[in-house]
Amino acid sequence: MLKAVLVALAALYPLLLAFGQSWIAPRWMALGLAGVALLRCVLERGRGLSALWALGALALAAFAWAGNSVAPLKLYPILVNAVLLLVFGASLVHPPSLVERLARLQDPALPDAAIPYVRRVTELWCAFFVLNGAISAATALWASDALWALYNGCIAYVAIGLLFGIEWC
């Protein structure tokens, strides 16, 4: 249950940050991000990329705390895209690809002819995370808070859903 709450907080992060900064100083929002990162790392026992993600989130929180600035907190979606790119990309270097692993959960006897396809889908997800991370960076650096929240809290999720839906079909 706690993991589900943490996932929901991560998904709602852009909207919480956008609306919360009107009432809460960035320094205190940074503590919230740090707390979630530490709790998630403890729950996952600091394994694999959860530790890397937590270190990145803690670094962003530390910069936000030190400067009492929301700017480092707006970089969080870039961190998420970078970690996902690392997960998907690493699976291309050390096969089987992540999409192949997921496909084998549904069909353990995945035909050999499907392997190039699932590899291409993994490459597509990598390209998506690069593009999505770049747009997230652009909105964090140059867009209004409202546009940043709209893209990172809504449009990016719709894009993920569309890509997943198209691939699933």
mmCIF file of C-alpha atoms in Angstrom:
data_model
loop_
_atom_site.group_PDB
_atom_site.id
_atom_site.type_symbol
_atom_site.label_atom_id
_atom_site.label_comp_id
_atom_site.label_asym_id
_atom_site.label_seq_id
_atom_site.Cartn_x
_atom_site.Cartn_y
_atom_site.Cartn_z
ATOM 1 C CA MET A 1 0.000 0.000 0.000
ATOM 2 C CA LEU A 2 2.817 2.383 0.875
ATOM 3 C CA LYS A 3 4.507 1.701 -2.462
ATOM 4 C CA ALA A 4 1.258 2.581 -4.250
ATOM 5 C CA VAL A 5 1.088 5.879 -2.355
ATOM 6 C CA LEU A 6 4.702 6.653 -3.314
ATOM 7 C CA VAL A 7 3.987 5.869 -6.975
ATOM 8 C CA ALA A 8 0.925 8.128 -6.858
ATOM 9 C CA LEU A 9 2.966 10.936 -5.289
ATOM 10 C CA ALA A 10 5.605 10.548 -7.998
ATOM 11 C CA ALA A 11 2.955 10.667 -10.720
ATOM 12 C CA LEU A 12 1.293 13.712 -9.184
ATOM 13 C CA TYR A 13 4.613 15.437 -8.438
ATOM 14 C CA PRO A 14 4.419 18.099 -11.185
ATOM 15 C CA LEU A 15 0.919 19.127 -10.153
ATOM 16 C CA LEU A 16 1.745 19.060 -6.437
ATOM 17 C CA LEU A 17 4.799 21.218 -7.085
ATOM 18 C CA ALA A 18 2.954 23.662 -9.340
ATOM 19 C CA PHE A 19 0.068 24.196 -6.938
ATOM 20 C CA GLY A 20 2.050 23.762 -3.728
ATOM 21 C CA GLN A 21 4.574 26.497 -4.407
ATOM 22 C CA SER A 22 1.851 29.096 -3.858
ATOM 23 C CA TRP A 23 1.557 28.035 -0.205
ATOM 24 C CA ILE A 24 4.745 26.176 0.679
ATOM 25 C CA ALA A 25 8.303 27.446 0.441
ATOM 26 C CA PRO A 26 10.515 25.439 -1.962
ATOM 27 C CA ARG A 27 12.736 24.501 0.976
ATOM 28 C CA TRP A 28 9.888 22.520 2.551
ATOM 29 C CA MET A 29 8.828 20.938 -0.718
ATOM 30 C CA ALA A 30 12.438 19.803 -1.083
ATOM 31 C CA LEU A 31 12.131 18.009 2.247
ATOM 32 C CA GLY A 32 9.054 16.236 0.920
ATOM 33 C CA LEU A 33 10.941 15.041 -2.148
ATOM 34 C CA ALA A 34 13.863 13.915 0.012
ATOM 35 C CA GLY A 35 11.519 12.046 2.350
ATOM 36 C CA VAL A 36 9.791 10.233 -0.506
ATOM 37 C CA ALA A 37 13.158 9.362 -2.085
ATOM 38 C CA LEU A 38 14.545 7.974 1.170
ATOM 39 C CA LEU A 39 11.383 6.026 1.949
ATOM 40 C CA ARG A 40 11.272 4.502 -1.518
ATOM 41 C CA CYS A 41 14.957 3.595 -1.321
ATOM 42 C CA VAL A 42 14.413 1.896 2.061
ATOM 43 C CA LEU A 43 11.364 -0.009 0.753
ATOM 44 C CA GLU A 44 13.327 -1.229 -2.252
ATOM 45 C CA ARG A 45 16.389 -1.889 -0.076
ATOM 46 C CA GLY A 46 18.502 0.486 -2.154
ATOM 47 C CA ARG A 47 18.810 -2.058 -4.947
ATOM 48 C CA GLY A 48 19.735 -1.249 -8.499
ATOM 49 C CA LEU A 49 18.456 1.937 -9.957
ATOM 50 C CA SER A 50 16.300 2.818 -6.957
ATOM 51 C CA ALA A 51 19.479 3.941 -5.210
ATOM 52 C CA LEU A 52 20.571 5.956 -8.247
ATOM 53 C CA TRP A 53 17.138 7.553 -8.514
ATOM 54 C CA ALA A 54 17.145 8.322 -4.781
ATOM 55 C CA LEU A 55 20.597 9.926 -4.978
ATOM 56 C CA GLY A 56 19.455 12.095 -7.877
ATOM 57 C CA ALA A 57 16.273 13.118 -6.057
ATOM 58 C CA LEU A 58 18.255 13.873 -2.898
ATOM 59 C CA ALA A 59 20.694 16.025 -4.889
ATOM 60 C CA LEU A 60 17.830 18.017 -6.411
ATOM 61 C CA ALA A 61 16.252 18.380 -2.973
ATOM 62 C CA ALA A 62 19.559 19.540 -1.467
ATOM 63 C CA PHE A 63 20.002 22.238 -4.117
ATOM 64 C CA ALA A 64 16.390 23.350 -3.667
ATOM 65 C CA TRP A 65 16.812 23.439 0.113
ATOM 66 C CA ALA A 66 20.096 25.360 -0.020
ATOM 67 C CA GLY A 67 18.775 28.011 -2.402
ATOM 68 C CA ASN A 68 15.139 27.880 -1.259
ATOM 69 C CA SER A 69 14.432 27.635 -4.991
ATOM 70 C CA VAL A 70 11.829 25.695 -6.925
ATOM 71 C CA ALA A 71 14.097 25.491 -10.009
ATOM 72 C CA PRO A 72 15.965 22.303 -8.953
ATOM 73 C CA LEU A 73 12.651 20.669 -8.063
ATOM 74 C CA LYS A 74 11.393 21.278 -11.594
ATOM 75 C CA LEU A 75 14.267 19.106 -12.874
ATOM 76 C CA TYR A 76 12.802 15.967 -11.285
ATOM 77 C CA PRO A 77 10.984 14.785 -14.465
ATOM 78 C CA ILE A 78 14.334 14.926 -16.274
ATOM 79 C CA LEU A 79 15.785 12.621 -13.613
ATOM 80 C CA VAL A 80 12.883 10.188 -14.067
ATOM 81 C CA ASN A 81 13.380 10.129 -17.848
ATOM 82 C CA ALA A 82 17.134 9.659 -17.431
ATOM 83 C CA VAL A 83 16.684 6.698 -15.081
ATOM 84 C CA LEU A 84 14.126 5.086 -17.399
ATOM 85 C CA LEU A 85 16.449 5.667 -20.360
ATOM 86 C CA LEU A 86 19.224 3.993 -18.381
ATOM 87 C CA VAL A 87 17.015 0.985 -17.576
ATOM 88 C CA PHE A 88 15.815 0.505 -21.154
ATOM 89 C CA GLY A 89 19.198 1.348 -22.685
ATOM 90 C CA ALA A 90 21.112 -1.013 -20.399
ATOM 91 C CA SER A 91 18.834 -3.831 -21.503
ATOM 92 C CA LEU A 92 19.929 -3.194 -25.099
ATOM 93 C CA VAL A 93 23.573 -3.544 -24.093
ATOM 94 C CA HIS A 94 22.895 -6.544 -21.845
ATOM 95 C CA PRO A 95 20.092 -8.531 -23.536
ATOM 96 C CA PRO A 96 17.375 -9.574 -23.353
ATOM 97 C CA SER A 97 15.831 -6.164 -23.886
ATOM 98 C CA LEU A 98 13.368 -4.905 -21.314
ATOM 99 C CA VAL A 99 10.458 -5.150 -23.739
ATOM 100 C CA GLU A 100 11.457 -8.761 -24.482
ATOM 101 C CA ARG A 101 11.453 -9.519 -20.752
ATOM 102 C CA LEU A 102 7.997 -7.985 -20.426
ATOM 103 C CA ALA A 103 6.758 -9.846 -23.516
ATOM 104 C CA ARG A 104 8.018 -13.141 -22.071
ATOM 105 C CA LEU A 105 5.933 -12.554 -18.945
ATOM 106 C CA GLN A 106 2.874 -12.770 -21.191
ATOM 107 C CA ASP A 107 4.267 -15.425 -23.556
ATOM 108 C CA PRO A 108 7.271 -17.372 -22.226
ATOM 109 C CA ALA A 109 7.616 -19.098 -25.624
ATOM 110 C CA LEU A 110 8.181 -15.838 -27.495
ATOM 111 C CA PRO A 111 9.216 -16.813 -31.034
ATOM 112 C CA ASP A 112 12.739 -15.980 -32.186
ATOM 113 C CA ALA A 113 11.250 -13.945 -35.037
ATOM 114 C CA ALA A 114 9.819 -11.499 -32.451
ATOM 115 C CA ILE A 115 13.219 -10.677 -30.909
ATOM 116 C CA PRO A 116 14.202 -7.978 -33.455
ATOM 117 C CA TYR A 117 10.765 -6.398 -33.074
ATOM 118 C CA VAL A 118 10.905 -6.174 -29.264
ATOM 119 C CA ARG A 119 14.458 -4.819 -29.523
ATOM 120 C CA ARG A 120 13.190 -2.072 -31.878
ATOM 121 C CA VAL A 121 10.384 -1.284 -29.448
ATOM 122 C CA THR A 122 12.950 -0.959 -26.653
ATOM 123 C CA GLU A 123 14.963 1.400 -28.881
ATOM 124 C CA LEU A 124 11.782 3.388 -29.524
ATOM 125 C CA TRP A 125 11.206 3.765 -25.782
ATOM 126 C CA CYS A 126 14.805 4.956 -25.399
ATOM 127 C CA ALA A 127 14.224 7.604 -28.067
ATOM 128 C CA PHE A 128 10.991 8.582 -26.344
ATOM 129 C CA PHE A 129 12.758 9.088 -23.005
ATOM 130 C CA VAL A 130 15.409 11.239 -24.682
ATOM 131 C CA LEU A 131 12.758 13.394 -26.366
ATOM 132 C CA ASN A 132 10.520 13.548 -23.307
ATOM 133 C CA GLY A 133 13.481 14.443 -21.092
ATOM 134 C CA ALA A 134 14.518 17.187 -23.519
ATOM 135 C CA ILE A 135 11.019 18.677 -23.540
ATOM 136 C CA SER A 136 10.893 18.426 -19.749
ATOM 137 C CA ALA A 137 14.212 20.269 -19.585
ATOM 138 C CA ALA A 138 12.982 22.962 -21.954
ATOM 139 C CA THR A 139 9.812 23.499 -19.924
ATOM 140 C CA ALA A 140 11.799 23.582 -16.666
ATOM 141 C CA LEU A 141 14.298 26.115 -17.996
ATOM 142 C CA TRP A 142 12.278 28.373 -20.260
ATOM 143 C CA ALA A 143 8.534 27.860 -19.811
ATOM 144 C CA SER A 144 6.101 29.234 -17.269
ATOM 145 C CA ASP A 145 5.246 27.178 -14.196
ATOM 146 C CA ALA A 146 1.813 26.520 -15.682
ATOM 147 C CA LEU A 147 3.224 25.153 -18.947
ATOM 148 C CA TRP A 148 5.814 23.088 -17.046
ATOM 149 C CA ALA A 149 3.032 21.552 -14.932
ATOM 150 C CA LEU A 150 0.788 20.981 -17.955
ATOM 151 C CA TYR A 151 3.498 19.186 -19.911
ATOM 152 C CA ASN A 152 5.070 17.191 -17.076
ATOM 153 C CA GLY A 153 1.850 16.495 -15.193
ATOM 154 C CA CYS A 154 -0.435 15.730 -18.113
ATOM 155 C CA ILE A 155 0.896 15.807 -21.683
ATOM 156 C CA ALA A 156 3.899 13.577 -20.922
ATOM 157 C CA TYR A 157 1.598 10.955 -19.367
ATOM 158 C CA VAL A 158 -0.744 11.088 -22.348
ATOM 159 C CA ALA A 159 2.274 10.620 -24.658
ATOM 160 C CA ILE A 160 3.428 7.624 -22.611
ATOM 161 C CA GLY A 161 -0.065 6.149 -22.746
ATOM 162 C CA LEU A 162 -0.309 6.692 -26.502
ATOM 163 C CA LEU A 163 3.057 5.091 -27.162
ATOM 164 C CA PHE A 164 2.224 2.173 -24.911
ATOM 165 C CA GLY A 165 -1.214 1.771 -26.498
ATOM 166 C CA ILE A 166 0.156 1.885 -30.043
ATOM 167 C CA GLU A 167 2.865 -0.627 -29.162
ATOM 168 C CA TRP A 168 0.371 -2.892 -27.385
ATOM 169 C CA CYS A 169 -1.886 -2.967 -30.441
#
